[in-house]
């Protein structure tokens, strides 16, 4: 893919005077947003923790370098054939959300099964077995998850520093968590300065989880009228998207096979 456009000499956009030409004036906040959005493309290292059941070290050592190599050279190939404006308007950018959709929707799906989210999110399509409500819920907030993700990355890295002083210290050098913590702090502070509306909505969505948890999960003795309304809303969603609980789908499938046999 890379050699085809480069071999005839199509490297106009790879030349330094063109590759680093900015369409907007340089600003510290925009530079931070660039790092934040660029690191979102390489967030697969975090997704491995959700989709891998075993051989996690092997998956990390093999998949991350391989995907990074392929992704970088694929981007170089696209840049040799398209300008930055054409690349931003292309369908290629939809690949960015694939990893988030693949890993985030099982979290909502599992949370709904445990009763921490509406039961509708724990249902799947009756024929395709796709968790449609969980996917739609993820797509609705995909624009606001980046800031919150890296906020929790920073909290996780800070936790490693704290663990160094506890009874079960980590074996990782303290220098790496400190460097990463400074880097995440730089990104988050200047992103909040540059895009206060988007970051503010992200923080509001995150903080809304506290009252929603108290109201939806912690408060057990809800009025019958409220439970009836939720049941009707869930039933409407089932009809709209043709949804069933996973156990119901498997049982119905087994019954159909027995009747066919």
PDB file of C-alpha atoms in Angstrom:
ATOM      1  CA  UNK A   1       0.000   0.000   0.000  1.00  0.00           C
ATOM      2  CA  UNK A   2       2.827   2.375   0.860  1.00  0.00           C
ATOM      3  CA  UNK A   3       5.118   1.534  -2.070  1.00  0.00           C
ATOM      4  CA  UNK A   4       2.439   2.019  -4.743  1.00  0.00           C
ATOM      5  CA  UNK A   5       1.971   5.798  -4.308  1.00  0.00           C
ATOM      6  CA  UNK A   6       5.519   6.509  -3.124  1.00  0.00           C
ATOM      7  CA  UNK A   7       7.425   4.654  -5.845  1.00  0.00           C
ATOM      8  CA  UNK A   8       6.339   7.070  -8.645  1.00  0.00           C
ATOM      9  CA  UNK A   9       7.512   9.956  -6.465  1.00  0.00           C
ATOM     10  CA  UNK A  10       4.211  11.055  -4.905  1.00  0.00           C
ATOM     11  CA  UNK A  11       5.657  12.402  -1.654  1.00  0.00           C
ATOM     12  CA  UNK A  12       4.516  16.015  -1.852  1.00  0.00           C
ATOM     13  CA  UNK A  13       2.682  15.921   1.495  1.00  0.00           C
ATOM     14  CA  UNK A  14       5.580  14.068   3.137  1.00  0.00           C
ATOM     15  CA  UNK A  15       8.013  16.937   2.603  1.00  0.00           C
ATOM     16  CA  UNK A  16       8.627  18.849   5.870  1.00  0.00           C
ATOM     17  CA  UNK A  17       7.492  22.215   4.493  1.00  0.00           C
ATOM     18  CA  UNK A  18       4.122  20.698   3.556  1.00  0.00           C
ATOM     19  CA  UNK A  19       3.680  17.964   6.177  1.00  0.00           C
ATOM     20  CA  UNK A  20       3.941  20.408   9.086  1.00  0.00           C
ATOM     21  CA  UNK A  21       2.014  23.241   7.461  1.00  0.00           C
ATOM     22  CA  UNK A  22      -0.865  24.193   9.744  1.00  0.00           C
ATOM     23  CA  UNK A  23      -4.179  25.510   8.465  1.00  0.00           C
ATOM     24  CA  UNK A  24      -4.721  27.275  11.806  1.00  0.00           C
ATOM     25  CA  UNK A  25      -2.380  29.378  13.952  1.00  0.00           C
ATOM     26  CA  UNK A  26      -0.265  27.418  16.402  1.00  0.00           C
ATOM     27  CA  UNK A  27      -1.711  27.276  19.888  1.00  0.00           C
ATOM     28  CA  UNK A  28      -0.782  25.273  22.976  1.00  0.00           C
ATOM     29  CA  UNK A  29      -4.361  24.103  23.452  1.00  0.00           C
ATOM     30  CA  UNK A  30      -4.595  22.843  19.856  1.00  0.00           C
ATOM     31  CA  UNK A  31      -1.285  21.022  20.239  1.00  0.00           C
ATOM     32  CA  UNK A  32      -2.633  19.303  23.362  1.00  0.00           C
ATOM     33  CA  UNK A  33      -5.817  18.343  21.495  1.00  0.00           C
ATOM     34  CA  UNK A  34      -3.682  16.957  18.684  1.00  0.00           C
ATOM     35  CA  UNK A  35      -1.834  14.686  21.105  1.00  0.00           C
ATOM     36  CA  UNK A  36      -5.124  13.725  22.775  1.00  0.00           C
ATOM     37  CA  UNK A  37      -6.808  12.799  19.489  1.00  0.00           C
ATOM     38  CA  UNK A  38      -3.687  11.121  18.152  1.00  0.00           C
ATOM     39  CA  UNK A  39      -3.303   8.968  21.249  1.00  0.00           C
ATOM     40  CA  UNK A  40      -6.955   7.940  20.868  1.00  0.00           C
ATOM     41  CA  UNK A  41      -5.987   6.212  17.607  1.00  0.00           C
ATOM     42  CA  UNK A  42      -3.409   4.111  19.466  1.00  0.00           C
ATOM     43  CA  UNK A  43      -5.595   3.263  22.472  1.00  0.00           C
ATOM     44  CA  UNK A  44      -5.654  -0.429  21.598  1.00  0.00           C
ATOM     45  CA  UNK A  45      -3.165  -1.156  24.384  1.00  0.00           C
ATOM     46  CA  UNK A  46      -5.982  -0.428  26.821  1.00  0.00           C
ATOM     47  CA  UNK A  47      -8.630  -2.346  24.853  1.00  0.00           C
ATOM     48  CA  UNK A  48      -6.643  -5.572  25.198  1.00  0.00           C
ATOM     49  CA  UNK A  49      -7.592  -5.714  28.873  1.00  0.00           C
ATOM     50  CA  UNK A  50     -11.262  -6.054  27.944  1.00  0.00           C
ATOM     51  CA  UNK A  51     -11.258  -8.482  25.004  1.00  0.00           C
ATOM     52  CA  UNK A  52      -8.474 -10.928  25.928  1.00  0.00           C
ATOM     53  CA  UNK A  53      -9.096 -13.876  28.236  1.00  0.00           C
ATOM     54  CA  UNK A  54      -5.611 -15.394  28.239  1.00  0.00           C
ATOM     55  CA  UNK A  55      -2.103 -14.935  26.809  1.00  0.00           C
ATOM     56  CA  UNK A  56      -2.277 -11.221  27.602  1.00  0.00           C
ATOM     57  CA  UNK A  57       1.533 -10.700  27.602  1.00  0.00           C
ATOM     58  CA  UNK A  58       1.800 -12.372  24.202  1.00  0.00           C
ATOM     59  CA  UNK A  59      -1.047 -10.249  22.875  1.00  0.00           C
ATOM     60  CA  UNK A  60       0.685  -7.097  24.109  1.00  0.00           C
ATOM     61  CA  UNK A  61       4.145  -7.927  22.759  1.00  0.00           C
ATOM     62  CA  UNK A  62       2.864  -9.072  19.349  1.00  0.00           C
ATOM     63  CA  UNK A  63      -0.254  -7.067  18.567  1.00  0.00           C
ATOM     64  CA  UNK A  64       0.776  -3.583  19.721  1.00  0.00           C
ATOM     65  CA  UNK A  65       4.036  -3.340  17.692  1.00  0.00           C
ATOM     66  CA  UNK A  66       2.385  -5.014  14.693  1.00  0.00           C
ATOM     67  CA  UNK A  67      -0.684  -2.777  14.710  1.00  0.00           C
ATOM     68  CA  UNK A  68       1.441   0.329  15.288  1.00  0.00           C
ATOM     69  CA  UNK A  69       3.664  -0.564  12.323  1.00  0.00           C
ATOM     70  CA  UNK A  70       0.713  -1.233  10.017  1.00  0.00           C
ATOM     71  CA  UNK A  71      -1.216   1.822  11.200  1.00  0.00           C
ATOM     72  CA  UNK A  72       1.701   4.248  10.772  1.00  0.00           C
ATOM     73  CA  UNK A  73       2.548   3.062   7.277  1.00  0.00           C
ATOM     74  CA  UNK A  74      -1.123   2.983   6.286  1.00  0.00           C
ATOM     75  CA  UNK A  75      -1.382   6.638   7.332  1.00  0.00           C
ATOM     76  CA  UNK A  76       1.749   7.471   5.357  1.00  0.00           C
ATOM     77  CA  UNK A  77       0.238   5.770   2.316  1.00  0.00           C
ATOM     78  CA  UNK A  78      -2.949   7.800   2.637  1.00  0.00           C
ATOM     79  CA  UNK A  79      -1.020  11.048   3.061  1.00  0.00           C
ATOM     80  CA  UNK A  80       0.932  10.393  -0.139  1.00  0.00           C
ATOM     81  CA  UNK A  81      -2.327  10.133  -2.086  1.00  0.00           C
ATOM     82  CA  UNK A  82      -4.519  12.727  -0.335  1.00  0.00           C
ATOM     83  CA  UNK A  83      -4.155  16.120   1.219  1.00  0.00           C
ATOM     84  CA  UNK A  84      -4.881  16.527   4.955  1.00  0.00           C
ATOM     85  CA  UNK A  85      -8.270  18.059   4.112  1.00  0.00           C
ATOM     86  CA  UNK A  86      -9.215  15.092   1.906  1.00  0.00           C
ATOM     87  CA  UNK A  87      -7.996  12.655   4.542  1.00  0.00           C
ATOM     88  CA  UNK A  88     -10.117  14.289   7.249  1.00  0.00           C
ATOM     89  CA  UNK A  89     -13.218  14.004   5.036  1.00  0.00           C
ATOM     90  CA  UNK A  90     -12.602  10.382   4.051  1.00  0.00           C
ATOM     91  CA  UNK A  91     -14.309   7.255   5.375  1.00  0.00           C
ATOM     92  CA  UNK A  92     -10.918   6.102   6.678  1.00  0.00           C
ATOM     93  CA  UNK A  93     -11.457   8.056   9.900  1.00  0.00           C
ATOM     94  CA  UNK A  94     -14.380   5.823  10.863  1.00  0.00           C
ATOM     95  CA  UNK A  95     -11.808   3.144  11.746  1.00  0.00           C
ATOM     96  CA  UNK A  96     -10.950   5.198  14.828  1.00  0.00           C
ATOM     97  CA  UNK A  97     -14.185   4.348  16.615  1.00  0.00           C
ATOM     98  CA  UNK A  98     -14.079   0.631  15.803  1.00  0.00           C
ATOM     99  CA  UNK A  99     -11.981  -0.303  18.825  1.00  0.00           C
ATOM    100  CA  UNK A 100     -14.084   1.805  21.178  1.00  0.00           C
ATOM    101  CA  UNK A 101     -17.323   0.261  19.949  1.00  0.00           C
ATOM    102  CA  UNK A 102     -15.837  -3.221  20.167  1.00  0.00           C
ATOM    103  CA  UNK A 103     -14.746  -2.872  23.778  1.00  0.00           C
ATOM    104  CA  UNK A 104     -17.032  -0.274  25.373  1.00  0.00           C
ATOM    105  CA  UNK A 105     -20.384  -1.830  24.575  1.00  0.00           C
ATOM    106  CA  UNK A 106     -19.620  -5.083  26.493  1.00  0.00           C
ATOM    107  CA  UNK A 107     -19.059  -2.940  29.602  1.00  0.00           C
ATOM    108  CA  UNK A 108     -22.554  -1.453  29.364  1.00  0.00           C
ATOM    109  CA  UNK A 109     -23.928  -4.881  28.489  1.00  0.00           C
ATOM    110  CA  UNK A 110     -22.336  -6.487  31.570  1.00  0.00           C
ATOM    111  CA  UNK A 111     -23.300  -3.579  33.832  1.00  0.00           C
ATOM    112  CA  UNK A 112     -26.938  -3.883  32.776  1.00  0.00           C
ATOM    113  CA  UNK A 113     -26.920  -7.617  33.515  1.00  0.00           C
ATOM    114  CA  UNK A 114     -25.701  -6.839  37.055  1.00  0.00           C
ATOM    115  CA  UNK A 115     -28.512  -4.317  37.531  1.00  0.00           C
ATOM    116  CA  UNK A 116     -26.304  -1.200  37.480  1.00  0.00           C
ATOM    117  CA  UNK A 117     -27.791   0.083  34.201  1.00  0.00           C
ATOM    118  CA  UNK A 118     -31.244  -0.156  32.579  1.00  0.00           C
ATOM    119  CA  UNK A 119     -32.183  -3.731  31.725  1.00  0.00           C
ATOM    120  CA  UNK A 120     -32.703  -2.764  28.092  1.00  0.00           C
ATOM    121  CA  UNK A 121     -28.918  -2.487  27.671  1.00  0.00           C
ATOM    122  CA  UNK A 122     -28.562  -6.165  28.625  1.00  0.00           C
ATOM    123  CA  UNK A 123     -30.650  -7.359  25.677  1.00  0.00           C
ATOM    124  CA  UNK A 124     -29.577  -8.543  22.235  1.00  0.00           C
ATOM    125  CA  UNK A 125     -31.227  -8.742  18.831  1.00  0.00           C
ATOM    126  CA  UNK A 126     -33.382 -11.834  18.539  1.00  0.00           C
ATOM    127  CA  UNK A 127     -31.798 -12.946  15.235  1.00  0.00           C
ATOM    128  CA  UNK A 128     -28.355 -11.317  14.982  1.00  0.00           C
ATOM    129  CA  UNK A 129     -27.445 -11.567  18.698  1.00  0.00           C
ATOM    130  CA  UNK A 130     -26.121  -7.990  18.571  1.00  0.00           C
ATOM    131  CA  UNK A 131     -26.407  -5.826  21.719  1.00  0.00           C
ATOM    132  CA  UNK A 132     -28.054  -2.992  19.797  1.00  0.00           C
ATOM    133  CA  UNK A 133     -29.020  -0.808  22.813  1.00  0.00           C
ATOM    134  CA  UNK A 134     -25.481  -1.005  24.242  1.00  0.00           C
ATOM    135  CA  UNK A 135     -24.015  -0.072  20.839  1.00  0.00           C
ATOM    136  CA  UNK A 136     -26.362   2.886  20.426  1.00  0.00           C
ATOM    137  CA  UNK A 137     -25.603   4.032  23.976  1.00  0.00           C
ATOM    138  CA  UNK A 138     -21.878   3.946  23.169  1.00  0.00           C
ATOM    139  CA  UNK A 139     -22.288   5.861  19.895  1.00  0.00           C
ATOM    140  CA  UNK A 140     -24.289   8.602  21.618  1.00  0.00           C
ATOM    141  CA  UNK A 141     -21.358   9.519  23.884  1.00  0.00           C
ATOM    142  CA  UNK A 142     -18.386   8.607  21.668  1.00  0.00           C
ATOM    143  CA  UNK A 143     -17.491  12.281  21.223  1.00  0.00           C
ATOM    144  CA  UNK A 144     -17.095  12.832  24.962  1.00  0.00           C
ATOM    145  CA  UNK A 145     -15.262   9.710  26.104  1.00  0.00           C
ATOM    146  CA  UNK A 146     -11.752  10.788  25.088  1.00  0.00           C
ATOM    147  CA  UNK A 147     -11.309  13.378  27.826  1.00  0.00           C
ATOM    148  CA  UNK A 148     -12.749  11.079  30.516  1.00  0.00           C
ATOM    149  CA  UNK A 149     -10.664   8.115  29.346  1.00  0.00           C
ATOM    150  CA  UNK A 150      -7.420  10.005  29.770  1.00  0.00           C
ATOM    151  CA  UNK A 151      -8.589  11.441  33.060  1.00  0.00           C
ATOM    152  CA  UNK A 152      -8.909   7.897  34.394  1.00  0.00           C
ATOM    153  CA  UNK A 153      -5.611   6.915  32.759  1.00  0.00           C
ATOM    154  CA  UNK A 154      -4.018   9.624  34.878  1.00  0.00           C
ATOM    155  CA  UNK A 155      -5.777   8.351  38.007  1.00  0.00           C
ATOM    156  CA  UNK A 156      -4.550   4.817  37.244  1.00  0.00           C
ATOM    157  CA  UNK A 157      -0.969   5.999  36.791  1.00  0.00           C
ATOM    158  CA  UNK A 158      -1.199   7.981  40.034  1.00  0.00           C
ATOM    159  CA  UNK A 159      -2.395   4.780  41.707  1.00  0.00           C
ATOM    160  CA  UNK A 160       0.839   3.062  40.695  1.00  0.00           C
ATOM    161  CA  UNK A 161       2.797   5.773  42.462  1.00  0.00           C
ATOM    162  CA  UNK A 162       0.688   5.259  45.595  1.00  0.00           C
ATOM    163  CA  UNK A 163       1.200   1.487  45.450  1.00  0.00           C
ATOM    164  CA  UNK A 164       4.954   2.008  45.624  1.00  0.00           C
ATOM    165  CA  UNK A 165       4.516   3.040  49.261  1.00  0.00           C
ATOM    166  CA  UNK A 166       2.078   0.284  50.275  1.00  0.00           C
ATOM    167  CA  UNK A 167       2.571  -3.283  51.480  1.00  0.00           C
ATOM    168  CA  UNK A 168       2.427  -4.661  47.925  1.00  0.00           C
ATOM    169  CA  UNK A 169       4.650  -2.302  45.931  1.00  0.00           C
ATOM    170  CA  UNK A 170       4.777  -2.552  42.146  1.00  0.00           C
ATOM    171  CA  UNK A 171       7.998  -3.505  40.385  1.00  0.00           C
ATOM    172  CA  UNK A 172       7.741  -0.707  37.803  1.00  0.00           C
ATOM    173  CA  UNK A 173      10.193   2.155  38.163  1.00  0.00           C
ATOM    174  CA  UNK A 174       8.665   5.314  39.609  1.00  0.00           C
ATOM    175  CA  UNK A 175      10.084   7.393  36.757  1.00  0.00           C
ATOM    176  CA  UNK A 176       7.636   6.028  34.163  1.00  0.00           C
ATOM    177  CA  UNK A 177       4.444   6.747  36.140  1.00  0.00           C
ATOM    178  CA  UNK A 178       5.700  10.252  36.949  1.00  0.00           C
ATOM    179  CA  UNK A 179       6.473  10.986  33.277  1.00  0.00           C
ATOM    180  CA  UNK A 180       3.097   9.665  32.154  1.00  0.00           C
ATOM    181  CA  UNK A 181       1.297  11.590  34.890  1.00  0.00           C
ATOM    182  CA  UNK A 182       2.939  14.852  33.810  1.00  0.00           C
ATOM    183  CA  UNK A 183       2.069  14.092  30.179  1.00  0.00           C
ATOM    184  CA  UNK A 184      -1.601  13.331  30.939  1.00  0.00           C
ATOM    185  CA  UNK A 185      -1.856  16.419  33.162  1.00  0.00           C
ATOM    186  CA  UNK A 186      -0.529  18.580  30.309  1.00  0.00           C
ATOM    187  CA  UNK A 187      -3.044  17.104  27.856  1.00  0.00           C
ATOM    188  CA  UNK A 188      -6.032  17.375  30.165  1.00  0.00           C
ATOM    189  CA  UNK A 189      -5.362  20.913  31.398  1.00  0.00           C
ATOM    190  CA  UNK A 190      -4.788  22.396  27.949  1.00  0.00           C
ATOM    191  CA  UNK A 191      -7.630  20.367  26.418  1.00  0.00           C
ATOM    192  CA  UNK A 192      -9.947  21.779  29.065  1.00  0.00           C
ATOM    193  CA  UNK A 193      -8.641  25.255  28.240  1.00  0.00           C
ATOM    194  CA  UNK A 194      -9.049  24.798  24.481  1.00  0.00           C
ATOM    195  CA  UNK A 195     -12.386  22.906  24.406  1.00  0.00           C
ATOM    196  CA  UNK A 196     -14.178  23.847  27.643  1.00  0.00           C
ATOM    197  CA  UNK A 197     -17.649  22.947  26.335  1.00  0.00           C
ATOM    198  CA  UNK A 198     -16.803  19.401  25.233  1.00  0.00           C
ATOM    199  CA  UNK A 199     -14.697  18.729  28.327  1.00  0.00           C
ATOM    200  CA  UNK A 200     -17.371  20.244  30.560  1.00  0.00           C
ATOM    201  CA  UNK A 201     -20.037  17.983  29.058  1.00  0.00           C
ATOM    202  CA  UNK A 202     -17.714  15.015  29.584  1.00  0.00           C
ATOM    203  CA  UNK A 203     -17.269  15.881  33.256  1.00  0.00           C
ATOM    204  CA  UNK A 204     -21.020  16.438  33.656  1.00  0.00           C
ATOM    205  CA  UNK A 205     -21.766  13.015  32.147  1.00  0.00           C
ATOM    206  CA  UNK A 206     -19.230  11.397  34.477  1.00  0.00           C
ATOM    207  CA  UNK A 207     -20.529  13.151  37.606  1.00  0.00           C
ATOM    208  CA  UNK A 208     -24.134  12.357  36.682  1.00  0.00           C
ATOM    209  CA  UNK A 209     -23.347   8.723  37.437  1.00  0.00           C
ATOM    210  CA  UNK A 210     -23.440   9.435  41.197  1.00  0.00           C
ATOM    211  CA  UNK A 211     -27.083  10.607  41.446  1.00  0.00           C
ATOM    212  CA  UNK A 212     -28.158   8.081  38.811  1.00  0.00           C
ATOM    213  CA  UNK A 213     -26.587   5.276  40.846  1.00  0.00           C
ATOM    214  CA  UNK A 214     -28.220   6.485  44.059  1.00  0.00           C
ATOM    215  CA  UNK A 215     -31.579   6.796  42.339  1.00  0.00           C
ATOM    216  CA  UNK A 216     -31.489   3.729  40.116  1.00  0.00           C
ATOM    217  CA  UNK A 217     -29.480   1.157  42.098  1.00  0.00           C
ATOM    218  CA  UNK A 218     -29.089   2.187  45.734  1.00  0.00           C
ATOM    219  CA  UNK A 219     -32.761   3.143  46.177  1.00  0.00           C
ATOM    220  CA  UNK A 220     -34.444  -0.258  46.162  1.00  0.00           C
ATOM    221  CA  UNK A 221     -37.978   0.529  47.407  1.00  0.00           C
ATOM    222  CA  UNK A 222     -39.155   2.498  44.391  1.00  0.00           C
ATOM    223  CA  UNK A 223     -42.847   3.302  43.873  1.00  0.00           C
ATOM    224  CA  UNK A 224     -44.853   0.870  41.762  1.00  0.00           C
ATOM    225  CA  UNK A 225     -45.726   3.612  39.291  1.00  0.00           C
ATOM    226  CA  UNK A 226     -42.039   4.186  38.550  1.00  0.00           C
ATOM    227  CA  UNK A 227     -41.333   0.473  38.095  1.00  0.00           C
ATOM    228  CA  UNK A 228     -44.379   0.195  35.828  1.00  0.00           C
ATOM    229  CA  UNK A 229     -43.130   3.097  33.692  1.00  0.00           C
ATOM    230  CA  UNK A 230     -39.664   1.532  33.372  1.00  0.00           C
ATOM    231  CA  UNK A 231     -41.220  -1.824  32.454  1.00  0.00           C
ATOM    232  CA  UNK A 232     -43.346  -0.222  29.726  1.00  0.00           C
ATOM    233  CA  UNK A 233     -40.333   1.675  28.395  1.00  0.00           C
ATOM    234  CA  UNK A 234     -38.280  -1.532  28.332  1.00  0.00           C
ATOM    235  CA  UNK A 235     -41.099  -3.389  26.577  1.00  0.00           C
ATOM    236  CA  UNK A 236     -41.309  -0.617  23.964  1.00  0.00           C
ATOM    237  CA  UNK A 237     -37.562  -0.872  23.361  1.00  0.00           C
ATOM    238  CA  UNK A 238     -37.858  -4.631  22.939  1.00  0.00           C
ATOM    239  CA  UNK A 239     -40.523  -4.205  20.271  1.00  0.00           C
ATOM    240  CA  UNK A 240     -38.662  -1.397  18.525  1.00  0.00           C
ATOM    241  CA  UNK A 241     -35.317  -3.221  18.220  1.00  0.00           C
ATOM    242  CA  UNK A 242     -36.583  -6.850  18.407  1.00  0.00           C
ATOM    243  CA  UNK A 243     -34.670  -7.590  21.614  1.00  0.00           C
ATOM    244  CA  UNK A 244     -34.568 -10.477  24.072  1.00  0.00           C
ATOM    245  CA  UNK A 245     -32.349 -11.433  26.977  1.00  0.00           C
ATOM    246  CA  UNK A 246     -29.422 -13.666  25.881  1.00  0.00           C
ATOM    247  CA  UNK A 247     -30.723 -16.619  27.916  1.00  0.00           C
ATOM    248  CA  UNK A 248     -34.122 -16.325  26.249  1.00  0.00           C
ATOM    249  CA  UNK A 249     -32.532 -16.330  22.809  1.00  0.00           C
ATOM    250  CA  UNK A 250     -30.525 -19.488  23.585  1.00  0.00           C
ATOM    251  CA  UNK A 251     -33.499 -21.280  25.100  1.00  0.00           C
ATOM    252  CA  UNK A 252     -35.719 -20.414  22.136  1.00  0.00           C
ATOM    253  CA  UNK A 253     -33.024 -21.600  19.751  1.00  0.00           C
ATOM    254  CA  UNK A 254     -32.675 -24.922  21.588  1.00  0.00           C
ATOM    255  CA  UNK A 255     -36.438 -25.425  21.580  1.00  0.00           C
ATOM    256  CA  UNK A 256     -36.581 -24.781  17.842  1.00  0.00           C
ATOM    257  CA  UNK A 257     -33.826 -27.322  17.242  1.00  0.00           C
ATOM    258  CA  UNK A 258     -35.619 -29.935  19.375  1.00  0.00           C
ATOM    259  CA  UNK A 259     -38.879 -29.355  17.513  1.00  0.00           C
ATOM    260  CA  UNK A 260     -37.089 -29.568  14.168  1.00  0.00           C
ATOM    261  CA  UNK A 261     -35.404 -32.815  15.249  1.00  0.00           C
TER     262      UNK A 261
END
